C-alpha cells in the first residue's frame, strides 16, 4: 500500500517520566511485529532534546543510538516516526527558531528516518508579542510552521501534526465549533495527518474494548512482568545496626528455614516475645500471578475510567461509611441482618486492601529492576492509602464511631492526588490534609507485609515488651530491667489501653507488633478518669512496702504525668496522641500511615485538633511530626518542664 493511505497502528512513546531504554524498545519492536503493528512514534516527554532542549542537535553517541533504533524498527517491519515538541518556547515568527528546527530534523533525516511528527500538545495557547503581530491566531502560527517544515523535508509520505486541542475535552467550545480546529482543518496542507485522541466515527464492530484488550495482552505480559529470582535462591535483605545488607542463600539451608519461619510467623508472633535485631525486610516471593496483574491494571486502568477492582473498592468504602450506624454500639434497634450485610461488605473491602498489600510485596520481590523502577511509586502509594482505609473500616467495625465528622470536609481538587489513591483519600475524614498522604517513596523498597488495625486486649503484653525495649535502648542499657516487667508499659501505655482502647492502633508485620499509636479524644475528661480509676489501681499494684526504689520512682512519675495542660492548648487541641515504633522499620511511611489512621478516627468522632508531648532531644520524632503538619505549640510550659508540645489541627 502507498504510505499515504496505509492505516497506521502501533505504539507512541510519548509519556512523561523516565523514557524506555534502548533494550526495552528492541523488545517492544519484537512484540509489535508479533502483534502485526506497523508504526512506532518516538516522542518521550522527558527526553530533553525532544521537548525542553529541542533546539540542540544530538551528540555523535546519541546519533548512533537513534540510527540503531531506526534500523531495528525497519528489521521488524515497522515505520519509525521521529517527533519533536517545540511548542513550549518556540517563537513561531523567528527565522532563527525555524532554522534550528530544520537543522534538528535534517540531522535525524540523515540517520535514515523517513517519517516525522511535530507535536503541539500540553502547551499554553498564548502567543508572544512578536507572534501576535505576525499571526492572526495561535492555530495560524502552528499551521504555518508545520506546513513549512513539511515542505522542507520533501513532503514525506508520513508527516503527523498533533494539535493543542487533541481531544474532545480540550476543544473550546466544542469539537464542531472550535475556531482552533477550524483553522487547522482549513489551512494545514492536505497530506499532513492530524493526531487525535478519543472517539472517532467508527462502527460498533470496531469499538475499542479495554477488557478484551487486557485479556489478549495478558499472555505476553505474564512472561515479562513475572520474572522470578534465580532458581534455587532466596534473596534476603536484613537490617543490622541500621545498615542494610543483601545476601543470597540456597534453598534447603538457612534461607529455607528462615522463609518457613516467616510463613509460620506471619502476624502470629506470641505475646511478649521480643523481636530479634536485624529482622528480615524482604524475602524472595513468587512472581506476579495473573490475578495480581489484573488487579494492577484495574487499579491503574484508564485516565478517566477505573477498572472493576478500583470501582468496587471506592463503592464499598462509600457505602460502608454511609451505613456505619448499622454496626454502631449506639444503634441497638437496627435489624441484625443489616449489621451482617455491613460486615460482609467490609470483609470484601478488607480483602481487596490485603490483595493490594500482597501486590506491593510481589512487585518488590518478583519483577525485574526496570519494571520495579516504573511501577513502585504507584503501587507503594496505593498500598499506603489502602493501609489507612483498611484500618479505618476495621475501626468503624468496632462500633465506636459517633459519626460526627464521618464524611470529612470538602476541599479544592488540587489538594488530592490523582487516580484511585487520591479518590480513596477523598473519602477519608482526614483526606483534606494532603501532607499526610503526599511523600516520596523510600530509597530501599521492602517487600515486608504490614498491617494496621485497632488494638486488641491480647496485644498488651507485646506492646509492653516493645516500649520496654525502646526505653532501654534510649537509656543505653539494653540489658537492664525494671523492678517489675509492667512498670514502663503501665506508665507509657497503660492509661490509654485501659481507659480509651478504642483510639489505639497497632502496626504489625510478619514478625509481630512493630509499632503503635494511642489517642485520647478528650484530654480533660481523660485526666479525671485517670485520677479516679487508673492511679488508685497503680498504687495498689506497686505498694510502698515492696521496697523497690525504681517502682516508687516510676509511680511518682505517673503522678506527675497526670498534671494539667493549659486551657489555651486544649481549646484548640482537645485530643492527644503517643506514637511508638521499633527502629528497624526501613519504610518509615508505614509509621505515617499508622499515625494517619488514628487521626482519621479522632476526626471521625469530632476532634478538631491533636497534640503530643516529647523531649526536645528526640530530633528524629520532632522532624517526623513536623513533616506531617505538626507545629511546636509550647516549650518550657508543658506538663514536664523540659518537654515540647507539638500540635496540628484536623
Coordinates of C-alpha atoms in Angstrom, one line a residue:
X1 CA 0.0 0.0 0.0
X2 CA 1.1 3.6 -0.6
X3 CA 2.4 5.2 2.6
X4 CA -0.2 8.0 2.4
X5 CA -3.1 5.6 2.5
X6 CA -1.8 2.9 4.9
X7 CA -3.6 2.6 8.2
X8 CA -1.1 3.5 10.9
X9 CA -1.4 1.3 14.0
X10 CA 1.3 1.0 16.6
X11 CA 2.8 2.5 19.8
X12 CA 3.5 6.1 20.8
X13 CA 6.3 6.5 23.3
X14 CA 5.1 9.9 24.4
X15 CA 4.6 9.6 28.1
X16 CA 6.1 11.7 31.0
X17 CA 8.7 10.1 33.2
X18 CA 11.8 8.0 32.5
X19 CA 12.0 7.1 28.8
X20 CA 12.3 3.5 27.8
X21 CA 15.9 2.2 27.4
X22 CA 17.2 1.1 24.0
X23 CA 16.9 -2.6 25.1
X24 CA 13.3 -2.1 26.2
X25 CA 12.5 -0.6 22.8
X26 CA 14.0 -3.5 21.0
X27 CA 11.8 -5.9 23.0
X28 CA 8.9 -3.7 22.2
X29 CA 9.6 -4.0 18.4
X30 CA 9.6 -7.8 18.8
X31 CA 6.2 -7.6 20.4
X32 CA 4.9 -5.2 17.7
X33 CA 6.0 -7.5 15.0
X34 CA 4.2 -10.4 16.6
X35 CA 1.1 -8.3 17.1
X36 CA 1.2 -7.2 13.4
X37 CA 1.5 -3.5 14.2
X38 CA 3.3 -1.2 11.8
X39 CA 4.3 2.1 13.4
X40 CA 6.5 3.3 16.3
X41 CA 6.5 7.0 17.2
X42 CA 9.4 8.3 19.2
X43 CA 8.5 11.2 21.5
X44 CA 9.3 10.6 25.2
X45 CA 8.4 13.9 27.0
X46 CA 11.4 13.6 29.4
X47 CA 13.9 13.2 26.6
X48 CA 15.4 16.7 27.0
X49 CA 16.3 17.0 23.3
X50 CA 12.7 16.1 22.3
X51 CA 11.0 18.8 24.2
X52 CA 12.8 21.1 26.7
X53 CA 16.1 21.4 24.7
X54 CA 14.6 20.7 21.2
X55 CA 16.9 23.3 19.6
X56 CA 20.0 21.2 20.5
X57 CA 21.3 18.6 18.0
X58 CA 22.2 15.1 19.1
X59 CA 25.8 14.2 20.0
X60 CA 27.6 11.5 17.9
X61 CA 26.8 8.9 20.6
X62 CA 23.1 9.9 20.6
X63 CA 23.2 9.8 16.8
X64 CA 24.4 6.2 16.9
X65 CA 21.6 5.2 19.3
X66 CA 18.9 6.7 17.1
X67 CA 20.4 5.2 14.0
X68 CA 20.4 1.8 15.7
X69 CA 16.8 2.3 16.8
X70 CA 15.7 3.2 13.2
X71 CA 17.5 0.1 11.8
X72 CA 16.0 -2.2 14.5
X73 CA 12.5 -0.9 13.7
X74 CA 12.9 -1.5 10.0
X75 CA 14.1 -5.0 10.6
X76 CA 10.8 -5.7 12.4
X77 CA 8.8 -4.2 9.5
X78 CA 8.0 -1.0 11.5
X79 CA 7.8 2.6 10.4
X80 CA 9.9 4.8 12.7
X81 CA 8.3 8.2 13.2
X82 CA 10.5 10.8 14.9
X83 CA 8.6 13.5 16.7
X84 CA 9.6 16.9 18.1
X85 CA 7.8 19.1 20.7
X86 CA 8.9 22.7 20.3
X87 CA 5.7 24.3 21.4
X88 CA 6.7 25.3 25.0
X89 CA 9.0 28.1 23.9
X90 CA 9.2 28.4 20.2
X91 CA 8.8 31.8 18.6
X92 CA 6.8 31.0 15.6
X93 CA 7.8 34.1 13.7
X94 CA 11.5 33.7 14.5
X95 CA 13.6 32.8 11.5
X96 CA 16.3 31.6 13.9
X97 CA 14.0 29.2 15.6
X98 CA 12.7 27.9 12.3
X99 CA 16.3 27.4 11.1
X100 CA 17.1 25.5 14.3
X101 CA 14.0 23.3 13.9
X102 CA 15.0 22.4 10.3
X103 CA 18.6 21.7 11.4
X104 CA 17.4 19.3 14.1
X105 CA 15.1 17.4 11.7
X106 CA 17.7 17.4 8.9
X107 CA 20.1 15.6 11.3
X108 CA 17.5 12.9 12.1
X109 CA 16.6 12.6 8.4
X110 CA 20.3 11.8 7.6
X111 CA 20.2 8.9 10.1
X112 CA 17.6 7.2 7.9
X113 CA 14.3 8.4 9.3
X114 CA 11.6 9.0 6.7
X115 CA 8.6 9.8 8.8
X116 CA 8.1 12.8 11.2
X117 CA 5.7 14.4 13.6
X118 CA 5.5 17.8 15.1
X119 CA 3.7 18.0 18.4
X120 CA 1.9 21.0 20.0
X121 CA 0.1 19.1 22.8
X122 CA 0.2 20.2 26.5
X123 CA 1.2 23.8 25.9
X124 CA -0.2 27.2 26.6
X125 CA -2.5 28.8 24.0
X126 CA -0.9 32.3 24.3
X127 CA 1.4 33.9 21.7
X128 CA 4.4 36.2 22.5
X129 CA 4.2 39.8 21.3
X130 CA 6.2 39.1 18.2
X131 CA 4.0 36.2 17.2
X132 CA 0.8 38.2 17.9
X133 CA 1.9 40.7 15.4
X134 CA 2.8 38.1 12.8
X135 CA -0.1 35.7 13.0
X136 CA -3.8 36.2 13.4
X137 CA -4.2 33.3 15.9
X138 CA -2.4 30.5 17.7
X139 CA -3.6 28.0 15.2
X140 CA -2.3 30.0 12.2
X141 CA 1.2 30.2 13.9
X142 CA 1.3 26.4 14.3
X143 CA 0.0 25.6 10.9
X144 CA 2.5 28.0 9.2
X145 CA 5.4 26.3 10.9
X146 CA 4.1 22.8 10.2
X147 CA 3.5 23.5 6.5
X148 CA 7.0 24.9 6.1
X149 CA 8.7 22.0 7.8
X150 CA 6.7 19.5 5.8
X151 CA 7.9 21.2 2.5
X152 CA 11.4 21.4 3.8
X153 CA 11.5 17.7 4.5
X154 CA 10.4 17.0 0.9
X155 CA 6.8 16.2 1.7
X156 CA 7.5 12.8 3.4
X157 CA 4.8 10.1 3.0
X158 CA 4.1 10.2 6.8
X159 CA 4.0 13.6 8.5
X160 CA 1.9 14.0 11.6
X161 CA 0.6 17.1 13.3
X162 CA -0.6 16.9 17.0
X163 CA -2.9 19.9 17.7
X164 CA -3.1 21.6 21.1
X165 CA -6.8 20.7 21.1
X166 CA -6.1 17.0 20.6
X167 CA -9.2 15.5 22.2
X168 CA -12.8 16.5 22.8
X169 CA -12.4 17.7 26.4
X170 CA -9.8 20.3 25.3
X171 CA -11.9 21.7 22.4
X172 CA -13.4 25.1 23.1
X173 CA -16.4 25.5 23.0
X174 CA -16.8 22.0 21.3
X175 CA -15.2 19.9 18.6
X176 CA -17.5 21.1 15.9
X177 CA -17.4 24.8 16.9
X178 CA -13.7 25.2 17.8
X179 CA -12.1 28.1 15.9
X180 CA -8.7 26.5 16.5
X181 CA -9.7 23.2 14.8
X182 CA -11.4 25.0 12.0
X183 CA -8.2 26.9 11.2
X184 CA -6.1 23.7 11.4
X185 CA -8.6 21.9 9.1
X186 CA -8.7 24.7 6.5
X187 CA -5.0 25.8 6.4
X188 CA -3.0 22.6 7.1
X189 CA -1.7 21.0 3.9
X190 CA -3.9 18.1 2.9
X191 CA -1.3 15.4 3.1
X192 CA -0.4 16.2 6.7
X193 CA -2.2 13.8 9.0
X194 CA -3.7 15.0 12.3
X195 CA -3.2 13.1 15.6
X196 CA -6.5 12.8 17.6
X197 CA -7.2 11.2 20.9
X198 CA -10.5 9.7 21.8
X199 CA -13.6 8.6 20.0
X200 CA -13.9 8.7 16.2
X201 CA -16.7 8.0 13.8
X202 CA -16.4 4.2 13.5
X203 CA -18.9 1.4 13.5
X204 CA -19.7 -0.5 16.7
X205 CA -17.9 -3.6 15.4
X206 CA -14.5 -1.8 15.8
X207 CA -15.1 -0.1 19.1
X208 CA -12.2 -0.4 21.5
X209 CA -12.9 -2.7 24.4
X210 CA -10.3 -2.4 27.3
X211 CA -11.3 -5.7 28.9
X212 CA -10.9 -7.6 25.6
X213 CA -7.5 -5.8 25.0
X214 CA -6.4 -6.8 28.5
X215 CA -7.3 -10.4 28.1
X216 CA -5.4 -10.5 24.8
X217 CA -2.3 -8.8 26.2
X218 CA -2.1 -10.8 29.4
X219 CA -0.4 -13.8 27.8
X220 CA 2.5 -11.6 26.7
X221 CA 2.6 -9.5 29.9
X222 CA 2.8 -12.6 32.2
X223 CA 6.2 -13.5 30.7
X224 CA 7.6 -10.0 31.0
X225 CA 6.2 -9.0 34.4
X226 CA 6.7 -12.3 36.2
X227 CA 10.4 -12.8 36.3
X228 CA 11.2 -14.9 39.4
X229 CA 14.6 -14.8 41.2
X230 CA 17.3 -17.2 40.2
X231 CA 16.1 -20.8 40.8
X232 CA 17.3 -22.3 44.0
X233 CA 18.0 -19.0 45.7
X234 CA 16.2 -16.8 48.2
X235 CA 17.2 -13.1 48.4
X236 CA 17.2 -11.9 52.0
X237 CA 17.6 -8.2 52.9
X238 CA 18.4 -7.6 56.5
X239 CA 18.9 -4.6 58.7
X240 CA 21.8 -4.9 61.2
X241 CA 22.6 -1.9 63.3
X242 CA 20.8 0.4 60.9
X243 CA 22.8 -0.9 57.8
X244 CA 21.0 -2.7 55.0
X245 CA 22.8 -5.8 53.7
X246 CA 21.8 -8.2 51.0
X247 CA 22.7 -11.9 50.8
X248 CA 21.7 -14.9 48.8
X249 CA 21.1 -18.3 50.4
X250 CA 20.4 -21.6 48.8
X251 CA 17.1 -23.3 49.4
X252 CA 17.3 -26.2 51.8
X253 CA 19.7 -24.4 54.0
X254 CA 19.3 -21.4 56.4
X255 CA 17.3 -19.5 53.8
X256 CA 14.6 -22.1 53.6
X257 CA 14.3 -22.3 57.4
X258 CA 14.0 -18.5 57.6
X259 CA 11.3 -18.5 54.9
X260 CA 9.4 -21.2 56.8
X261 CA 9.7 -19.2 60.0
X262 CA 8.4 -16.1 58.3
X263 CA 5.5 -18.0 56.8
X264 CA 4.6 -19.6 60.1
X265 CA 5.1 -16.4 62.0
X266 CA 3.1 -14.0 59.8
X267 CA 1.1 -11.8 62.1
X268 CA 1.2 -14.5 64.7
X269 CA 4.2 -13.9 67.0
X270 CA 3.5 -14.8 70.6
X271 CA 2.6 -12.1 73.0
X272 CA 5.5 -10.6 74.9
X273 CA 8.2 -12.2 72.7
X274 CA 10.9 -9.7 71.8
X275 CA 11.8 -9.2 68.1
X276 CA 15.3 -10.3 67.1
X277 CA 17.5 -7.4 66.0
X278 CA 18.1 -7.2 62.3
X279 CA 14.7 -8.7 61.2
X280 CA 14.2 -9.8 57.6
X281 CA 13.0 -7.0 55.4
X282 CA 12.2 -8.9 52.2
X283 CA 12.3 -12.5 51.1
X284 CA 12.1 -13.5 47.5
X285 CA 8.4 -14.4 46.8
X286 CA 6.7 -16.0 43.9
X287 CA 6.3 -14.0 40.6
X288 CA 3.3 -11.9 39.9
X289 CA 0.2 -14.0 39.3
X290 CA -2.3 -13.3 36.5
X291 CA -4.9 -12.2 39.1
X292 CA -2.4 -9.8 40.6
X293 CA -1.7 -8.3 37.1
X294 CA -5.4 -7.9 36.6
X295 CA -5.6 -6.2 39.9
X296 CA -2.7 -3.9 39.0
X297 CA -4.4 -3.0 35.7
X298 CA -7.8 -2.5 37.3
X299 CA -6.3 0.0 39.8
X300 CA -4.5 1.9 37.1
X301 CA -6.9 1.5 34.2
X302 CA -7.6 4.5 32.0
X303 CA -7.1 8.3 32.6
X304 CA -10.7 8.9 33.4
X305 CA -12.0 5.4 34.0
X306 CA -11.4 2.9 36.8
X307 CA -11.2 -0.9 36.3
X308 CA -13.6 -3.3 38.1
X309 CA -11.4 -3.7 41.2
X310 CA -11.0 0.0 41.7
X311 CA -14.7 0.7 41.2
X312 CA -15.6 -1.9 43.8
X313 CA -13.1 -0.5 46.3
X314 CA -14.4 3.0 46.0
X315 CA -18.1 1.9 46.0
X316 CA -17.6 -0.3 49.1
X317 CA -15.8 2.4 51.1
X318 CA -18.5 4.9 50.3
X319 CA -21.3 2.5 51.3
X320 CA -19.5 1.4 54.5
X321 CA -19.1 5.0 55.6
X322 CA -22.7 5.9 54.9
X323 CA -24.0 2.8 56.7
X324 CA -21.6 2.6 59.6
X325 CA -24.5 3.2 62.0
X326 CA -25.6 -0.4 61.3
X327 CA -22.7 -1.6 63.5
X328 CA -22.5 1.3 65.9
X329 CA -22.7 0.5 69.6
X330 CA -25.3 3.3 70.0
X331 CA -27.6 1.7 67.5
X332 CA -29.4 -1.1 69.4
X333 CA -32.6 -1.1 67.3
X334 CA -31.2 -1.9 63.9
X335 CA -32.1 -5.3 62.4
X336 CA -29.3 -7.9 62.8
X337 CA -29.3 -8.8 59.1
X338 CA -28.3 -5.2 58.2
X339 CA -25.3 -5.4 60.5
X340 CA -24.4 -8.7 58.9
X341 CA -24.7 -7.1 55.5
X342 CA -22.3 -4.3 56.6
X343 CA -19.8 -6.8 58.0
X344 CA -19.9 -8.9 54.8
X345 CA -19.3 -5.9 52.6
X346 CA -16.5 -4.8 55.0
X347 CA -14.9 -8.2 54.7
X348 CA -14.8 -7.8 50.9
X349 CA -13.3 -4.4 51.2
X350 CA -10.6 -5.6 53.6
X351 CA -9.9 -8.5 51.3
X352 CA -9.1 -6.1 48.4
X353 CA -6.9 -4.0 50.6
X354 CA -5.0 -7.1 51.6
X355 CA -4.6 -8.0 47.9
X356 CA -3.1 -4.6 47.3
X357 CA -0.6 -5.1 50.1
X358 CA 0.3 -8.5 48.6
X359 CA 0.6 -6.9 45.2
X360 CA 3.1 -4.4 46.6
X361 CA 5.1 -7.1 48.1
X362 CA 5.2 -9.2 44.9
X363 CA 6.1 -6.2 42.8
X364 CA 9.1 -5.5 45.0
X365 CA 10.4 -9.1 45.1
X366 CA 9.0 -10.7 41.9
X367 CA 9.7 -8.4 38.9
X368 CA 12.7 -7.1 37.1
X369 CA 14.5 -4.0 38.3
X370 CA 13.3 -2.0 35.3
X371 CA 9.7 -2.9 35.9
X372 CA 10.1 -2.2 39.7
X373 CA 11.5 1.2 39.0
X374 CA 8.5 2.2 36.9
X375 CA 5.7 0.6 39.0
X376 CA 7.0 1.0 42.6
X377 CA 5.9 4.7 43.3
X378 CA 2.4 3.9 42.2
X379 CA 2.0 0.6 43.9
X380 CA 3.7 1.9 47.1
X381 CA 1.4 4.9 47.3
X382 CA -1.7 2.9 46.8
X383 CA -0.6 0.3 49.4
X384 CA -0.2 3.1 51.9
X385 CA -3.6 4.7 51.2
X386 CA -5.2 1.2 51.4
X387 CA -3.5 0.6 54.8
X388 CA -5.2 3.7 56.2
X389 CA -8.5 2.9 54.6
X390 CA -8.4 -0.7 55.8
X391 CA -7.6 0.5 59.4
X392 CA -10.5 3.0 59.2
X393 CA -13.0 0.3 58.2
X394 CA -11.7 -2.0 60.9
X395 CA -12.2 0.8 63.4
X396 CA -15.7 1.5 62.2
X397 CA -16.5 -2.2 62.6
X398 CA -15.7 -1.9 66.3
X399 CA -18.8 0.3 66.7
X400 CA -17.2 3.2 68.5
X401 CA -17.9 6.0 66.0
X402 CA -20.2 8.8 66.8
X403 CA -20.4 9.8 63.1
X404 CA -19.7 13.5 64.0
X405 CA -17.3 14.1 61.1
X406 CA -17.5 10.9 59.2
X407 CA -17.8 12.5 55.8
X408 CA -15.0 14.9 56.3
X409 CA -14.9 18.3 54.6
X410 CA -14.8 19.4 51.0
X411 CA -11.5 20.7 49.7
X412 CA -10.3 22.2 46.4
X413 CA -9.5 19.5 43.8
X414 CA -5.7 20.2 43.8
X415 CA -5.5 19.0 47.4
X416 CA -5.9 15.4 46.3
X417 CA -3.7 13.1 44.2
X418 CA -5.0 11.6 41.0
X419 CA -6.1 8.1 40.4
X420 CA -7.6 5.6 42.8
X421 CA -5.3 6.6 45.7
X422 CA -6.5 10.2 45.5
X423 CA -10.1 9.1 45.4
X424 CA -9.7 6.8 48.4
X425 CA -8.0 9.8 50.2
X426 CA -11.0 12.0 49.4
X427 CA -13.4 9.5 51.1
X428 CA -11.5 9.6 54.4
X429 CA -12.5 12.1 57.1
X430 CA -8.9 13.3 57.3
X431 CA -8.5 13.3 53.5
X432 CA -8.2 17.0 53.0
X433 CA -4.9 17.0 54.9
X434 CA -2.7 16.4 51.9
X435 CA 0.6 16.5 53.8
X436 CA -0.4 13.2 55.4
X437 CA -0.6 11.4 52.1
X438 CA 2.0 13.1 49.8
X439 CA 5.5 11.8 50.4
X440 CA 8.2 10.3 48.2
X441 CA 8.7 6.5 48.3
X442 CA 11.7 5.1 50.3
X443 CA 15.0 4.7 48.6
X444 CA 15.1 1.0 49.5
X445 CA 11.9 -0.9 48.6
X446 CA 10.9 -3.6 51.0
X447 CA 8.5 -6.5 50.4
X448 CA 7.6 -6.8 54.0
X449 CA 3.9 -7.1 54.6
X450 CA 2.4 -4.6 57.1
X451 CA -1.0 -4.3 58.7
X452 CA -2.6 -1.6 60.7
X453 CA -5.6 -2.4 62.9
X454 CA -7.4 -1.5 66.1
X455 CA -5.9 -2.6 69.4
X456 CA -7.0 -6.0 70.9
X457 CA -6.5 -6.9 74.6
X458 CA -4.2 -9.7 73.6
X459 CA -1.7 -7.1 72.2
X460 CA -1.0 -5.7 75.6
X461 CA 1.9 -8.0 76.6
X462 CA 3.6 -7.4 73.2
X463 CA 3.2 -3.7 73.3
X464 CA 4.5 -3.6 76.9
X465 CA 7.5 -5.6 75.7
X466 CA 8.1 -3.2 72.8
X467 CA 8.1 0.0 74.8
X468 CA 10.3 -1.6 77.4
X469 CA 12.8 -2.4 74.6
X470 CA 12.6 1.2 73.3
X471 CA 13.1 2.7 76.8
X472 CA 16.1 0.5 77.5
X473 CA 17.6 1.4 74.1
X474 CA 17.1 5.1 74.7
X475 CA 18.8 4.8 78.0
X476 CA 21.8 2.9 76.5
X477 CA 21.3 -0.1 78.8
X478 CA 19.6 -2.8 76.7
X479 CA 20.3 -5.5 79.3
X480 CA 18.9 -3.6 82.3
X481 CA 15.4 -4.5 83.5
X482 CA 13.0 -2.6 85.8
X483 CA 11.9 -4.0 89.1
X484 CA 8.6 -5.0 87.6
X485 CA 8.2 -6.1 83.9
X486 CA 5.0 -4.0 83.5
X487 CA 6.4 -0.8 85.0
X488 CA 7.4 1.0 81.8
X489 CA 4.3 -0.2 79.9
X490 CA 2.0 0.9 82.7
X491 CA 3.4 4.4 82.6
X492 CA 3.7 4.9 78.9
X493 CA 0.7 2.9 77.5
X494 CA -1.4 1.7 80.4
X495 CA -3.8 4.6 80.9
X496 CA -4.8 4.7 77.2
X497 CA -5.1 1.0 76.8
X498 CA -7.2 0.7 79.9
X499 CA -9.5 3.8 79.6
X500 CA -9.8 4.5 75.9
X501 CA -8.6 1.4 73.9
X502 CA -10.9 2.4 71.0
X503 CA -8.3 5.0 70.0
X504 CA -5.4 2.7 70.0
X505 CA -3.9 1.4 66.7
X506 CA -1.3 -1.3 66.2
X507 CA 1.2 -1.7 63.4
X508 CA 2.4 -5.3 62.7
X509 CA 4.5 -7.1 60.2
X510 CA 5.4 -10.8 59.6
X511 CA 7.4 -10.8 62.8
X512 CA 4.7 -9.3 65.0
X513 CA 3.9 -5.9 66.5
X514 CA 6.4 -3.2 65.4
X515 CA 4.6 0.0 66.4
X516 CA 1.5 1.5 68.0
X517 CA -0.2 4.9 68.3
X518 CA -2.5 5.7 71.2
X519 CA -5.0 8.5 71.3
X520 CA -7.2 10.4 73.7
X521 CA -10.2 12.2 72.1
X522 CA -10.9 14.5 75.1
X523 CA -7.9 15.1 77.4
X524 CA -9.9 16.9 80.1
X525 CA -12.3 14.0 80.8
X526 CA -9.5 11.5 80.4
X527 CA -7.4 13.2 83.1
X528 CA -10.2 13.0 85.5
X529 CA -10.7 9.3 84.8
X530 CA -7.0 8.7 85.3
X531 CA -7.2 10.3 88.8
X532 CA -10.3 8.3 89.8
X533 CA -9.6 4.9 88.2
X534 CA -6.0 4.5 86.9
X535 CA -3.9 5.9 89.7
X536 CA -5.6 4.0 92.5
X537 CA -5.1 0.8 90.6
X538 CA -1.4 1.6 90.2
X539 CA -0.9 2.4 93.9
X540 CA -2.4 -1.0 94.6
X541 CA -0.2 -2.7 92.1
X542 CA 3.1 -1.0 93.3
X543 CA 2.7 -0.6 97.1
X544 CA 5.5 1.1 99.0
X545 CA 6.1 -2.0 101.1
X546 CA 7.6 -3.8 98.1
X547 CA 10.8 -1.9 98.7
X548 CA 11.7 -1.4 95.0
X549 CA 13.0 2.1 94.7
X550 CA 12.6 2.0 90.9
X551 CA 8.9 1.2 91.2
X552 CA 8.3 4.1 93.6
X553 CA 10.2 6.5 91.3
X554 CA 8.1 5.5 88.3
X555 CA 5.0 5.7 90.4
X556 CA 5.9 9.2 91.2
X557 CA 6.4 9.9 87.5
X558 CA 3.0 8.5 86.9
X559 CA 1.5 11.0 89.4
X560 CA 3.4 13.9 87.6
X561 CA 2.0 12.6 84.2
X562 CA -1.5 13.5 85.4
X563 CA -0.7 17.2 85.6
X564 CA -2.9 19.6 83.8
X565 CA -2.4 21.2 80.4
X566 CA -3.3 24.9 79.9
X567 CA -6.8 25.7 78.7
X568 CA -5.4 27.7 75.8
X569 CA -3.8 24.5 74.5
X570 CA -6.9 22.2 75.0
X571 CA -9.2 24.8 73.4
X572 CA -7.6 24.3 70.0
X573 CA -6.1 20.8 70.5
X574 CA -8.5 18.8 72.7
X575 CA -7.0 15.4 71.8
X576 CA -3.6 13.8 72.5
X577 CA -1.6 11.0 71.0
X578 CA 1.5 9.0 71.6
X579 CA 3.4 7.2 68.8
X580 CA 6.0 4.4 69.2
X581 CA 7.7 2.3 66.6
X582 CA 10.7 0.0 66.5
X583 CA 13.8 1.4 64.9
X584 CA 14.2 -1.4 62.3
X585 CA 11.4 0.0 60.0
X586 CA 13.1 0.7 56.7
X587 CA 9.9 2.1 55.2
X588 CA 9.1 4.9 57.5
X589 CA 5.9 5.6 55.5
X590 CA 4.1 2.8 57.3
X591 CA 4.6 4.8 60.6
X592 CA 3.0 7.8 58.8
X593 CA 0.1 5.5 57.8
X594 CA -0.3 4.4 61.4
X595 CA -0.5 8.0 62.6
X596 CA -2.9 8.9 59.8
X597 CA -5.2 6.0 60.8
X598 CA -5.5 7.4 64.3
X599 CA -6.1 11.0 63.1
X600 CA -8.8 9.6 60.9
X601 CA -10.6 8.0 63.9
X602 CA -10.2 11.2 66.0
X603 CA -11.5 13.4 63.2
X604 CA -14.4 11.0 62.6
X605 CA -15.5 11.4 66.2
X606 CA -15.4 15.1 66.2
X607 CA -11.9 16.2 67.3
X608 CA -10.6 19.4 65.7
X609 CA -7.1 19.3 66.9
X610 CA -4.5 16.9 68.4
X611 CA -1.2 17.4 70.2
X612 CA 1.7 15.3 71.6
X613 CA 4.4 15.9 74.1
X614 CA 8.1 14.7 73.7
X615 CA 11.6 15.5 74.7
X616 CA 13.4 18.2 72.7
X617 CA 16.4 15.9 72.3
X618 CA 14.2 13.4 70.3
X619 CA 15.1 15.1 67.0
X620 CA 14.0 12.2 64.8
X621 CA 10.5 12.2 66.1
X622 CA 10.3 16.0 66.0
X623 CA 11.3 16.0 62.3
X624 CA 8.9 13.2 61.5
X625 CA 5.9 15.0 63.0
X626 CA 6.9 18.4 61.6
X627 CA 6.8 16.9 58.1
X628 CA 3.2 15.8 58.8
X629 CA 2.0 19.2 59.7
X630 CA 2.6 19.4 63.4
X631 CA 3.9 22.7 64.8
X632 CA 5.6 23.5 68.1
X633 CA 3.0 25.0 70.4
X634 CA 4.6 25.0 73.9
X635 CA 8.2 24.8 75.1
X636 CA 9.1 25.0 78.7
X637 CA 5.4 25.2 79.8
X638 CA 4.5 21.5 79.1
X639 CA 3.4 19.1 81.8
X640 CA 7.1 18.2 82.1
X641 CA 9.2 21.3 82.2
X642 CA 11.7 20.1 79.7
X643 CA 9.0 18.8 77.3
X644 CA 8.0 20.1 73.9
X645 CA 4.4 20.1 72.8
X646 CA 3.6 19.8 69.0
X647 CA 0.0 20.2 67.7
X648 CA -1.9 20.2 64.5
X649 CA -5.5 21.0 63.5
X650 CA -7.7 18.3 62.0

